[in-house]
Amino acid sequence: MRSTAILLTALLFGGMNATAQNKQKVKRQGSISVESLPPMPRVHSGTPVSNNLFSKSYQRKTLPEPINLATIPFGFKVLSSENGIPTLLEGSFPYSKLPEGADITARSLEYLEGLKKAMRLVNPSNEFEPTDVSTDALGQTHIRFQQKFNQIKVWNGNIIVHEVDGKIAAMNGRWFPTPTLSVLTPSVSESEAKTFVSTAIQKRQPFQTLSAKNKKLIHGEQLRPELVIYHPNNDASEEKLVWHVTAFPNVMHRYEYFVDATTGETLHSYNHTCDFHGGLDKPSSEKPPVENPPLDAPITLNLLDANGATRSLGLYSVLTPRTGVSAGLYFADISRPMYNAGQSKMPDEPVGAIWTLNAFNTSPNSQTFNYDHIYGATAAAFTQIPIGVSAHYNSGQAYTYYKNTFNRNSINGKGGTVISMVNVSEDDGTGMDNAYWNGEAMFYGNGGKYFTPLAKALDVAGHEISHGVVQNTANLEYQGEAGAMNESFADIFGSMIDRTNWTMGEGVVIKQYFPT
């Protein structure tokens, strides 16, 4: 449990949403980590992960700079640094000018003001906006800040300030010296940036126009532009006004583009779709006991999953689910404490449910993609979809793990619906040899050459859901060392959710291709 807590602390509070850097060994001294080696400047030397085939080189352009020790206040320790900027500082100021009882946001900003020379900032109080406050199991409070300049987000500029025993004791993160850009009005319009991105993606694959129904699976519009200040290759000496555009050309893929707001040049792009890997087992003939439950209520049924195991599932029973549809049962577990009945429009728009859907062996990468509820007029109908039972049960197990172990309220920490999609195929209709997280939901293929249905495996579900937890906490980019750490955390927590062993996906591989 201790190793798990340490891993989660690093994940939640590591501030590595830019690019992960190599870390020096640490030892424990009191309740705060300190380094056993002298501080050294670090330089990122990672390369894109394998699925980012069109990413530009991700190397720094400048050599590491030594840190100016004269800017470090007395009594503070620089535990790590990068290109002349400390990325982890430990220490406390002896007094505060704030009145007693001042809130943690004010005290944190005062702390940053005292470090502004070391941080190479002009006015931290105006340059950092609080985005989250959380308290861990040790009673330590962590407040996260987003860097901004003239109210424009500085991409990958994040700081976390840590309070221990009522005193601000450390800070870490990645940020940039106060920008010096004189022009903050884009020459390229928002609509032009969206056109540039959609055109670029169409050179690789069709850019579908999603229906309102399919947009629910990406939780919004297909092109989401945001004006940011961007440092190519995270080089602090280079800053540009950029349109950051998140693009969903279909339900399957999510891309991130950075378009120069002055020239229209694409400075960087990468695929942010997190997948598991880069035949269908016959269900048991045994049928579970069938009873018709009461209507208009959350219910629990015992159903057989794809491994032949009986699983107790939370479902939703309604009298009139949709116009013209008879009463029936849906794979929407609304029995969890995160369920928000007031915001939900059941059964099509649950909020805070564990919700499993059927893609009917269609591809989210195709214009013919189709999905709907896993629905049955009676419980007996569900004997025909054991894959859905597995996905539904495994999502519930992953939710329970994060809730019971870390008191985390769903994937996003705020009671968001956990969505799984089963029976996802390749573009040609064959079984998909993969599972993936698209930024909003889990998608499971039924396998083909290398895998049996991936929804059968609890560790695969834990892996994909953990990608969502990473996205909503440390927000590790899916490229370079940060992408490798993203995958590593997903593997580790997938194994913690499935306690049988430390291997991943061993229950769904075809042994001919994975003999070990």
Short mmCIF file of C-alpha atoms in Angstrom, two decimals:
data_model
loop_
_atom_site.label_atom_id
_atom_site.label_comp_id
_atom_site.label_asym_id
_atom_site.label_seq_id
_atom_site.Cartn_x
_atom_site.Cartn_y
_atom_site.Cartn_z
CA MET A 1 0.00 0.00 0.00
CA ARG A 2 2.85 2.38 0.81
CA SER A 3 4.38 1.96 -2.65
CA THR A 4 0.97 2.61 -4.21
CA ALA A 5 0.53 5.80 -2.16
CA ILE A 6 3.95 7.04 -3.22
CA LEU A 7 3.15 6.35 -6.88
CA LEU A 8 -0.17 8.17 -6.66
CA THR A 9 1.44 11.15 -4.90
CA ALA A 10 3.92 11.43 -7.77
CA LEU A 11 1.10 11.12 -10.28
CA LEU A 12 -1.20 13.66 -8.65
CA PHE A 13 1.31 16.21 -7.46
CA GLY A 14 4.37 15.72 -9.64
CA GLY A 15 3.63 18.69 -11.91
CA MET A 16 5.05 16.87 -14.94
CA ASN A 17 2.38 17.76 -17.46
CA ALA A 18 4.95 19.27 -19.79
CA THR A 19 7.62 16.62 -20.32
CA ALA A 20 8.91 14.25 -17.70
CA GLN A 21 12.58 14.64 -16.86
CA ASN A 22 15.03 12.12 -15.45
CA LYS A 23 14.90 12.23 -11.66
CA GLN A 24 17.75 11.94 -9.19
CA LYS A 25 17.47 9.38 -6.39
CA VAL A 26 15.67 10.63 -3.30
CA LYS A 27 15.60 9.63 0.33
CA ARG A 28 13.09 10.39 3.05
CA GLN A 29 13.92 13.04 5.63
CA GLY A 30 10.99 13.85 7.87
CA SER A 31 7.92 14.07 5.68
CA ILE A 32 9.44 15.75 2.61
CA SER A 33 11.63 14.14 -0.07
CA VAL A 34 15.15 15.53 -0.40
CA GLU A 35 17.85 14.58 -2.89
CA SER A 36 20.93 12.63 -1.97
CA LEU A 37 22.90 14.16 -4.83
CA PRO A 38 23.80 17.81 -5.50
CA PRO A 39 21.35 19.67 -7.78
CA MET A 40 22.13 19.52 -11.48
CA PRO A 41 20.51 21.17 -14.50
CA ARG A 42 18.49 18.73 -16.55
CA VAL A 43 17.90 18.55 -20.28
CA HIS A 44 15.10 16.60 -21.93
CA SER A 45 16.36 14.09 -24.44
CA GLY A 46 13.25 12.07 -25.13
CA THR A 47 11.78 11.07 -28.46
CA PRO A 48 8.13 10.66 -29.36
CA VAL A 49 6.44 7.40 -28.43
CA SER A 50 5.84 4.99 -31.27
CA ASN A 51 2.30 6.00 -32.21
CA ASN A 52 3.25 9.63 -32.84
CA LEU A 53 4.72 8.96 -36.26
CA PHE A 54 4.14 12.47 -37.54
CA SER A 55 5.48 14.34 -34.51
CA LYS A 56 8.38 16.66 -35.04
CA SER A 57 11.65 16.09 -33.21
CA TYR A 58 11.20 16.70 -29.51
CA GLN A 59 14.73 17.83 -28.64
CA ARG A 60 15.72 21.00 -26.82
CA LYS A 61 17.47 23.66 -28.89
CA THR A 62 19.55 25.12 -26.09
CA LEU A 63 22.15 23.75 -23.71
CA PRO A 64 21.36 23.59 -20.00
CA GLU A 65 21.98 26.81 -18.09
CA PRO A 66 23.43 26.90 -14.58
CA ILE A 67 21.07 28.13 -11.90
CA ASN A 68 21.79 31.53 -10.36
CA LEU A 69 22.28 30.55 -6.72
CA ALA A 70 22.30 34.20 -5.66
CA THR A 71 18.55 34.30 -6.37
CA ILE A 72 17.77 31.45 -3.98
CA PRO A 73 16.52 32.72 -0.58
CA PHE A 74 18.46 31.73 2.51
CA GLY A 75 17.45 28.36 3.91
CA PHE A 76 15.95 27.06 0.65
CA LYS A 77 17.19 23.95 -1.15
CA VAL A 78 17.09 23.51 -4.92
CA LEU A 79 16.24 19.83 -5.28
CA SER A 80 16.01 19.84 -9.08
CA SER A 81 16.32 22.33 -11.89
CA GLU A 82 16.07 22.57 -15.65
CA ASN A 83 17.75 25.08 -17.96
CA GLY A 84 18.56 27.54 -15.21
CA ILE A 85 15.13 27.40 -13.54
CA PRO A 86 14.49 25.47 -10.30
CA THR A 87 11.77 22.88 -10.73
CA LEU A 88 11.65 21.73 -7.10
CA LEU A 89 12.37 24.03 -4.17
CA GLU A 90 12.10 23.18 -0.49
CA GLY A 91 12.04 25.70 2.32
CA SER A 92 9.87 28.13 4.26
CA PHE A 93 9.95 31.86 4.88
CA PRO A 94 10.30 32.82 8.57
CA TYR A 95 7.34 35.20 8.60
CA SER A 96 4.32 36.34 6.63
CA LYS A 97 2.89 39.80 6.02
CA LEU A 98 -0.59 38.35 5.70
CA PRO A 99 -3.05 38.43 8.61
CA GLU A 100 -3.35 35.28 10.69
CA GLY A 101 -5.81 32.84 9.18
CA ALA A 102 -5.24 33.95 5.57
CA ASP A 103 -6.38 31.26 3.14
CA ILE A 104 -3.95 28.93 1.44
CA THR A 105 -4.27 30.60 -1.96
CA ALA A 106 -3.10 33.96 -0.59
CA ARG A 107 -0.32 32.34 1.40
CA SER A 108 0.82 30.33 -1.63
CA LEU A 109 0.97 33.43 -3.84
CA GLU A 110 2.96 35.27 -1.15
CA TYR A 111 5.34 32.29 -1.13
CA LEU A 112 5.77 32.52 -4.91
CA GLU A 113 6.35 36.27 -4.66
CA GLY A 114 9.25 35.56 -2.32
CA LEU A 115 10.76 33.21 -4.92
CA LYS A 116 10.13 35.32 -8.02
CA LYS A 117 13.80 36.11 -8.67
CA ALA A 118 14.74 32.44 -8.60
CA MET A 119 11.71 31.68 -10.77
CA ARG A 120 12.57 34.52 -13.20
CA LEU A 121 9.09 36.01 -12.87
CA VAL A 122 7.93 39.63 -12.68
CA ASN A 123 4.70 39.36 -10.69
CA PRO A 124 3.67 35.81 -9.67
CA SER A 125 0.46 37.04 -8.04
CA ASN A 126 -0.79 38.20 -11.45
CA GLU A 127 0.79 35.36 -13.42
CA PHE A 128 -0.62 32.32 -11.61
CA GLU A 129 -4.23 31.31 -11.27
CA PRO A 130 -5.29 28.64 -8.74
CA THR A 131 -6.96 25.65 -10.36
CA ASP A 132 -7.19 22.97 -7.68
CA VAL A 133 -6.69 22.40 -3.95
CA SER A 134 -6.44 18.90 -2.48
CA THR A 135 -5.37 17.28 0.77
CA ASP A 136 -3.65 13.90 0.84
CA ALA A 137 -3.77 11.04 3.34
CA LEU A 138 -0.90 12.59 5.33
CA GLY A 139 -2.86 15.78 5.87
CA GLN A 140 -0.62 17.77 3.52
CA THR A 141 -2.38 20.28 1.27
CA HIS A 142 -1.39 20.85 -2.35
CA ILE A 143 -2.55 23.81 -4.43
CA ARG A 144 -2.06 23.79 -8.18
CA PHE A 145 -1.61 26.97 -10.24
CA GLN A 146 -1.83 27.58 -13.98
CA GLN A 147 0.61 30.15 -15.39
CA LYS A 148 -0.95 32.95 -17.43
CA PHE A 149 0.23 36.15 -19.08
CA ASN A 150 -2.32 38.90 -19.65
CA GLN A 151 -4.97 36.22 -18.98
CA ILE A 152 -3.60 33.97 -21.76
CA LYS A 153 -2.62 30.48 -20.62
CA VAL A 154 1.08 29.63 -20.79
CA TRP A 155 1.11 26.11 -22.14
CA ASN A 156 2.81 23.62 -19.78
CA GLY A 157 3.19 26.34 -17.14
CA ASN A 158 2.06 24.73 -13.91
CA ILE A 159 3.15 25.02 -10.29
CA ILE A 160 2.14 23.05 -7.22
CA VAL A 161 2.68 24.57 -3.76
CA HIS A 162 2.75 22.21 -0.78
CA GLU A 163 1.64 22.97 2.77
CA VAL A 164 2.95 20.75 5.59
CA ASP A 165 1.86 21.17 9.23
CA GLY A 166 0.23 24.51 8.47
CA LYS A 167 3.30 25.97 6.77
CA ILE A 168 4.10 26.38 3.07
CA ALA A 169 7.14 24.14 2.79
CA ALA A 170 7.87 23.40 -0.88
CA MET A 171 6.89 24.02 -4.48
CA ASN A 172 7.51 22.24 -7.75
CA GLY A 173 6.41 22.20 -11.36
CA ARG A 174 7.31 23.48 -14.82
CA TRP A 175 6.90 27.11 -15.76
CA PHE A 176 8.58 29.73 -17.91
CA PRO A 177 10.09 33.16 -17.27
CA THR A 178 7.53 35.96 -17.55
CA PRO A 179 6.78 36.23 -21.30
CA THR A 180 7.97 39.28 -23.21
CA LEU A 181 5.59 39.01 -26.16
CA SER A 182 4.45 42.49 -27.18
CA VAL A 183 1.71 41.37 -29.60
CA LEU A 184 -1.02 39.22 -28.06
CA THR A 185 -3.64 39.61 -30.77
CA PRO A 186 -3.63 36.71 -33.28
CA SER A 187 -3.28 37.39 -37.00
CA VAL A 188 -4.73 33.94 -37.69
CA SER A 189 -8.37 33.74 -36.61
CA GLU A 190 -9.85 30.96 -34.55
CA SER A 191 -11.84 29.68 -37.53
CA GLU A 192 -8.74 29.72 -39.73
CA ALA A 193 -6.83 27.70 -37.14
CA LYS A 194 -9.63 25.13 -37.06
CA THR A 195 -9.55 24.92 -40.86
CA PHE A 196 -5.76 24.44 -40.87
CA VAL A 197 -6.06 21.55 -38.41
CA SER A 198 -8.98 19.79 -40.08
CA THR A 199 -7.20 20.08 -43.46
CA ALA A 200 -3.99 18.65 -42.01
CA ILE A 201 -5.81 15.68 -40.49
CA GLN A 202 -7.68 14.97 -43.73
CA LYS A 203 -4.33 14.29 -45.39
CA ARG A 204 -4.00 11.29 -43.09
CA GLN A 205 -7.60 10.12 -42.63
CA PRO A 206 -11.17 11.30 -43.26
CA PHE A 207 -12.46 14.01 -40.93
CA GLN A 208 -16.00 12.95 -40.18
CA THR A 209 -18.87 15.23 -39.26
CA LEU A 210 -20.15 13.67 -36.08
CA SER A 211 -23.80 13.53 -35.19
CA ALA A 212 -25.06 15.02 -31.93
CA LYS A 213 -25.28 11.48 -30.60
CA ASN A 214 -21.64 10.70 -31.38
CA LYS A 215 -20.48 14.04 -29.99
CA LYS A 216 -21.61 12.80 -26.60
CA LEU A 217 -18.71 10.32 -26.72
CA ILE A 218 -16.19 13.16 -27.05
CA HIS A 219 -18.06 15.48 -24.67
CA GLY A 220 -18.19 18.48 -26.97
CA GLU A 221 -17.21 19.84 -30.34
CA GLN A 222 -14.75 18.13 -32.68
CA LEU A 223 -12.40 21.14 -32.92
CA ARG A 224 -11.61 22.98 -29.69
CA PRO A 225 -9.25 25.95 -30.14
CA GLU A 226 -7.62 27.86 -27.30
CA LEU A 227 -5.20 30.78 -27.57
CA VAL A 228 -2.02 30.03 -25.58
CA ILE A 229 1.57 31.15 -25.20
CA TYR A 230 3.64 28.22 -26.39
CA HIS A 231 7.35 27.39 -26.08
CA PRO A 232 8.36 25.01 -28.91
CA ASN A 233 10.29 22.02 -27.53
CA ASN A 234 9.73 23.58 -24.07
CA ASP A 235 12.59 25.96 -24.83
CA ALA A 236 12.31 28.84 -22.35
CA SER A 237 14.13 31.19 -24.72
CA GLU A 238 11.48 30.87 -27.46
CA GLU A 239 7.86 31.90 -27.03
CA LYS A 240 5.03 32.20 -29.51
CA LEU A 241 1.36 33.08 -29.57
CA VAL A 242 -0.32 29.88 -30.68
CA TRP A 243 -3.70 28.30 -31.26
CA HIS A 244 -3.80 25.02 -29.36
CA VAL A 245 -6.46 22.93 -31.09
CA THR A 246 -7.72 19.62 -29.71
CA ALA A 247 -9.24 17.70 -32.60
CA PHE A 248 -11.50 14.64 -32.77
CA PRO A 249 -11.74 13.65 -36.46
CA ASN A 250 -13.90 10.74 -35.33
CA VAL A 251 -14.91 9.08 -32.08
CA MET A 252 -11.73 6.99 -32.00
CA HIS A 253 -8.90 9.53 -32.34
CA ARG A 254 -7.85 12.64 -30.46
CA TYR A 255 -5.08 14.90 -31.79
CA GLU A 256 -3.34 17.95 -30.35
CA TYR A 257 -2.16 20.70 -32.74
CA PHE A 258 -0.21 23.87 -32.05
CA VAL A 259 -0.71 26.42 -34.83
CA ASP A 260 1.30 29.67 -34.87
CA ALA A 261 -1.30 32.43 -34.43
CA THR A 262 0.81 34.80 -36.55
CA THR A 263 1.94 32.64 -39.48
CA GLY A 264 -0.47 29.70 -39.49
CA GLU A 265 2.45 27.24 -39.33
CA THR A 266 1.86 23.99 -37.46
CA LEU A 267 4.61 24.01 -34.84
CA HIS A 268 3.83 20.63 -33.32
CA SER A 269 1.18 17.90 -33.38
CA TYR A 270 0.71 14.50 -31.85
CA ASN A 271 -1.81 11.71 -31.42
CA HIS A 272 -3.19 11.73 -27.87
CA THR A 273 -5.15 8.47 -28.17
CA CYS A 274 -3.95 6.12 -25.40
CA ASP A 275 -4.25 2.49 -26.48
CA PHE A 276 -3.40 -0.80 -24.82
CA HIS A 277 -1.45 -2.48 -27.65
CA GLY A 278 0.42 -1.09 -30.73
CA GLY A 279 -10.98 -14.15 -31.34
CA LEU A 280 -13.92 -14.12 -29.23
CA ASP A 281 -14.11 -16.78 -26.51
CA LYS A 282 -17.32 -18.74 -26.52
CA PRO A 283 -19.51 -17.82 -23.56
CA SER A 284 -20.50 -20.51 -21.14
CA SER A 285 -23.75 -22.29 -21.99
CA GLU A 286 -24.80 -22.01 -18.36
CA LYS A 287 -27.49 -19.38 -17.89
CA PRO A 288 -27.81 -17.29 -14.74
CA PRO A 289 -31.04 -17.15 -12.81
CA VAL A 290 -33.50 -14.75 -14.45
CA GLU A 291 -36.02 -12.62 -12.66
CA ASN A 292 -37.94 -9.63 -13.91
CA PRO A 293 -37.08 -6.84 -11.45
CA PRO A 294 -39.23 -3.85 -10.51
CA LEU A 295 -39.17 -0.92 -12.93
CA ASP A 296 -37.94 2.68 -12.69
CA ALA A 297 -35.11 1.88 -10.31
CA PRO A 298 -31.46 0.91 -10.00
CA ILE A 299 -31.26 -2.85 -9.67
CA THR A 300 -28.66 -5.59 -9.23
CA LEU A 301 -28.53 -8.73 -11.38
CA ASN A 302 -26.20 -11.72 -11.45
CA LEU A 303 -25.00 -12.28 -15.04
CA LEU A 304 -22.28 -14.38 -16.70
CA ASP A 305 -19.26 -12.54 -18.09
CA ALA A 306 -17.00 -13.48 -21.00
CA ASN A 307 -14.80 -15.58 -18.70
CA GLY A 308 -17.75 -17.66 -17.54
CA ALA A 309 -17.79 -16.04 -14.09
CA THR A 310 -21.00 -14.84 -12.44
CA ARG A 311 -20.86 -11.09 -11.79
CA SER A 312 -23.16 -8.93 -9.71
CA LEU A 313 -23.94 -5.86 -11.82
CA GLY A 314 -25.75 -2.61 -11.18
CA LEU A 315 -28.24 -1.85 -13.98
CA TYR A 316 -31.03 0.62 -14.62
CA SER A 317 -34.63 -0.41 -15.07
CA VAL A 318 -37.16 1.99 -16.61
CA LEU A 319 -40.85 1.90 -17.42
CA THR A 320 -40.73 4.12 -20.51
CA PRO A 321 -37.09 4.48 -21.52
CA ARG A 322 -37.68 6.25 -24.86
CA THR A 323 -40.69 7.04 -26.99
CA GLY A 324 -41.79 3.92 -28.79
CA VAL A 325 -39.55 1.60 -26.77
CA SER A 326 -40.93 -0.87 -24.29
CA ALA A 327 -39.86 -1.19 -20.70
CA GLY A 328 -36.46 -2.76 -20.19
CA LEU A 329 -33.07 -2.90 -18.53
CA TYR A 330 -29.95 -0.90 -19.36
CA PHE A 331 -26.24 -1.29 -18.54
CA ALA A 332 -26.14 1.93 -16.53
CA ASP A 333 -25.11 1.52 -12.88
CA ILE A 334 -26.66 4.43 -10.99
CA SER A 335 -26.19 2.90 -7.55
CA ARG A 336 -22.79 4.52 -6.90
CA PRO A 337 -22.53 7.57 -4.63
CA MET A 338 -21.29 9.69 -7.55
CA TYR A 339 -24.61 9.38 -9.41
CA ASN A 340 -26.35 12.76 -9.89
CA ALA A 341 -30.04 12.15 -10.37
CA GLY A 342 -30.84 15.86 -10.71
CA GLN A 343 -28.55 16.33 -13.73
CA SER A 344 -29.24 12.97 -15.38
CA LYS A 345 -31.72 12.43 -18.20
CA MET A 346 -32.13 8.69 -18.11
CA PRO A 347 -31.40 6.51 -19.83
CA ASP A 348 -29.61 8.46 -22.58
CA GLU A 349 -27.72 11.06 -20.54
CA PRO A 350 -26.64 9.69 -17.16
CA VAL A 351 -24.36 11.80 -14.97
CA GLY A 352 -22.20 9.92 -12.50
CA ALA A 353 -23.10 6.45 -13.77
CA ILE A 354 -21.00 3.49 -14.85
CA TRP A 355 -22.33 3.16 -18.38
CA THR A 356 -21.53 0.43 -20.91
CA LEU A 357 -22.53 0.69 -24.58
CA ASN A 358 -22.50 -1.55 -27.65
CA ALA A 359 -20.78 -0.56 -30.92
CA PHE A 360 -22.30 -3.50 -32.83
CA ASN A 361 -18.96 -4.42 -34.47
CA THR A 362 -18.61 -1.02 -36.17
CA SER A 363 -15.56 1.24 -36.21
CA PRO A 364 -15.41 4.69 -34.58
CA ASN A 365 -13.01 5.55 -37.40
CA SER A 366 -15.77 4.99 -39.96
CA GLN A 367 -18.69 7.11 -41.09
CA THR A 368 -20.92 4.08 -40.48
CA PHE A 369 -20.07 3.92 -36.78
CA ASN A 370 -23.10 3.03 -34.70
CA TYR A 371 -23.61 2.50 -30.99
CA ASP A 372 -26.46 2.22 -28.55
CA HIS A 373 -27.39 0.98 -25.09
CA ILE A 374 -26.85 -2.59 -24.03
CA TYR A 375 -30.54 -3.16 -23.58
CA GLY A 376 -32.83 -6.05 -22.83
CA ALA A 377 -36.56 -6.31 -22.36
CA THR A 378 -35.81 -8.88 -19.65
CA ALA A 379 -32.69 -10.03 -17.84
CA ALA A 380 -32.60 -13.15 -20.03
CA ALA A 381 -31.56 -11.01 -23.03
CA PHE A 382 -28.21 -10.25 -21.41
CA THR A 383 -26.97 -13.82 -21.78
CA GLN A 384 -26.17 -12.80 -25.36
CA ILE A 385 -23.57 -10.15 -24.46
CA PRO A 386 -21.07 -11.53 -21.92
CA ILE A 387 -18.46 -9.06 -23.25
CA GLY A 388 -20.65 -6.22 -22.02
CA VAL A 389 -20.95 -7.90 -18.63
CA SER A 390 -17.15 -8.06 -18.37
CA ALA A 391 -16.63 -4.42 -19.35
CA HIS A 392 -19.37 -3.23 -16.99
CA TYR A 393 -18.06 -5.25 -14.07
CA ASN A 394 -14.42 -4.28 -14.66
CA SER A 395 -15.28 -0.57 -14.83
CA GLY A 396 -17.04 -0.93 -11.49
CA GLN A 397 -14.00 -2.67 -9.99
CA ALA A 398 -11.67 0.10 -11.18
CA TYR A 399 -14.03 2.77 -9.84
CA THR A 400 -14.18 0.98 -6.47
CA TYR A 401 -10.38 0.69 -6.30
CA TYR A 402 -9.84 4.42 -6.80
CA LYS A 403 -12.72 5.30 -4.48
CA ASN A 404 -11.70 3.02 -1.61
CA THR A 405 -7.93 3.44 -1.90
CA PHE A 406 -7.65 7.16 -2.67
CA ASN A 407 -11.19 8.48 -2.10
CA ARG A 408 -11.17 9.49 -5.76
CA ASN A 409 -14.63 10.26 -7.10
CA SER A 410 -14.55 8.65 -10.55
CA ILE A 411 -12.02 9.13 -13.35
CA ASN A 412 -12.10 12.92 -13.28
CA GLY A 413 -12.32 13.12 -9.48
CA LYS A 414 -15.64 14.96 -9.79
CA GLY A 415 -18.14 12.17 -10.26
CA GLY A 416 -17.95 12.00 -14.04
CA THR A 417 -19.67 9.16 -15.90
CA VAL A 418 -17.44 6.15 -16.63
CA ILE A 419 -18.20 5.14 -20.23
CA SER A 420 -17.16 1.84 -21.85
CA MET A 421 -17.80 0.79 -25.45
CA VAL A 422 -17.64 -2.90 -26.43
CA ASN A 423 -17.70 -4.69 -29.80
CA VAL A 424 -15.52 -2.08 -31.49
CA SER A 425 -14.16 -3.20 -34.87
CA GLU A 426 -11.51 -2.20 -37.36
CA ASP A 427 -12.50 -0.09 -40.38
CA ASP A 428 -13.10 -3.22 -42.48
CA GLY A 429 -15.36 -4.79 -39.86
CA THR A 430 -12.81 -7.27 -38.51
CA GLY A 431 -12.15 -7.55 -34.79
CA MET A 432 -9.95 -4.80 -33.34
CA ASP A 433 -6.74 -6.04 -31.69
CA ASN A 434 -6.68 -3.21 -29.16
CA ALA A 435 -8.35 -1.21 -26.43
CA TYR A 436 -7.94 2.51 -25.93
CA TRP A 437 -8.87 5.65 -24.01
CA ASN A 438 -9.87 8.54 -26.30
CA GLY A 439 -9.86 11.21 -23.59
CA GLU A 440 -13.49 10.62 -22.62
CA ALA A 441 -14.28 6.88 -22.74
CA MET A 442 -12.86 3.35 -22.98
CA PHE A 443 -13.20 1.38 -26.22
CA TYR A 444 -12.68 -2.39 -26.41
CA GLY A 445 -12.02 -4.48 -29.50
CA ASN A 446 -12.89 -8.16 -29.69
CA GLY A 447 -9.43 -9.12 -30.86
CA GLY A 448 -8.32 -10.67 -34.10
CA LYS A 449 -4.89 -12.15 -34.73
CA TYR A 450 -3.22 -11.43 -31.40
CA PHE A 451 -5.96 -11.00 -28.79
CA THR A 452 -9.27 -12.38 -27.67
CA PRO A 453 -11.86 -9.76 -26.54
CA LEU A 454 -9.94 -7.22 -24.50
CA ALA A 455 -12.94 -6.29 -22.35
CA LYS A 456 -12.52 -9.65 -20.60
CA ALA A 457 -9.41 -8.47 -18.76
CA LEU A 458 -9.67 -6.48 -15.52
CA ASP A 459 -6.09 -5.24 -15.84
CA VAL A 460 -6.79 -3.90 -19.35
CA ALA A 461 -9.81 -1.99 -18.01
CA GLY A 462 -7.72 -0.71 -15.10
CA HIS A 463 -5.01 0.36 -17.54
CA GLU A 464 -7.40 2.34 -19.76
CA ILE A 465 -9.26 3.96 -16.86
CA SER A 466 -5.92 4.91 -15.31
CA HIS A 467 -5.07 6.80 -18.52
CA GLY A 468 -8.11 8.90 -17.68
CA VAL A 469 -6.91 9.43 -14.12
CA VAL A 470 -3.49 10.52 -15.42
CA GLN A 471 -5.19 12.91 -17.85
CA ASN A 472 -7.24 14.48 -15.08
CA THR A 473 -4.36 14.81 -12.61
CA ALA A 474 -0.77 15.12 -13.85
CA ASN A 475 -2.03 15.43 -17.47
CA LEU A 476 1.12 13.79 -18.85
CA GLU A 477 1.37 14.45 -22.57
CA TYR A 478 1.30 11.30 -24.68
CA GLN A 479 4.76 11.77 -26.17
CA GLY A 480 8.42 11.47 -25.16
CA GLU A 481 9.31 10.55 -21.60
CA ALA A 482 5.97 11.92 -20.38
CA GLY A 483 4.20 9.48 -22.72
CA ALA A 484 6.30 6.61 -21.41
CA MET A 485 5.43 7.56 -17.83
CA ASN A 486 1.77 7.84 -18.83
CA GLU A 487 1.88 4.23 -20.05
CA SER A 488 3.86 3.13 -17.01
CA PHE A 489 1.36 4.59 -14.55
CA ALA A 490 -1.49 2.97 -16.49
CA ASP A 491 0.30 -0.39 -16.29
CA ILE A 492 1.06 -0.07 -12.58
CA PHE A 493 -2.44 0.92 -11.55
CA GLY A 494 -3.93 -1.66 -13.90
CA SER A 495 -1.94 -4.25 -11.96
CA MET A 496 -2.99 -2.78 -8.62
CA ILE A 497 -6.65 -3.08 -9.65
CA ASP A 498 -6.13 -6.67 -10.85
CA ARG A 499 -4.22 -8.11 -7.87
CA THR A 500 -3.60 -11.56 -9.34
CA ASN A 501 -0.13 -10.76 -10.75
CA TRP A 502 2.10 -8.03 -12.23
CA THR A 503 1.56 -8.97 -15.86
CA MET A 504 -0.74 -7.04 -18.18
CA GLY A 505 -3.32 -8.54 -20.51
CA GLU A 506 -2.18 -12.13 -19.99
CA GLY A 507 -5.82 -13.23 -19.92
CA VAL A 508 -6.59 -11.98 -23.44
CA VAL A 509 -3.43 -12.72 -25.44
CA ILE A 510 -3.26 -15.58 -27.95
CA LYS A 511 -0.39 -17.72 -26.67
CA GLN A 512 0.89 -18.47 -30.17
CA TYR A 513 2.00 -14.85 -30.45
CA PHE A 514 2.71 -14.18 -26.76
CA PRO A 515 4.29 -17.45 -25.53
CA THR A 516 5.72 -15.76 -22.40
#
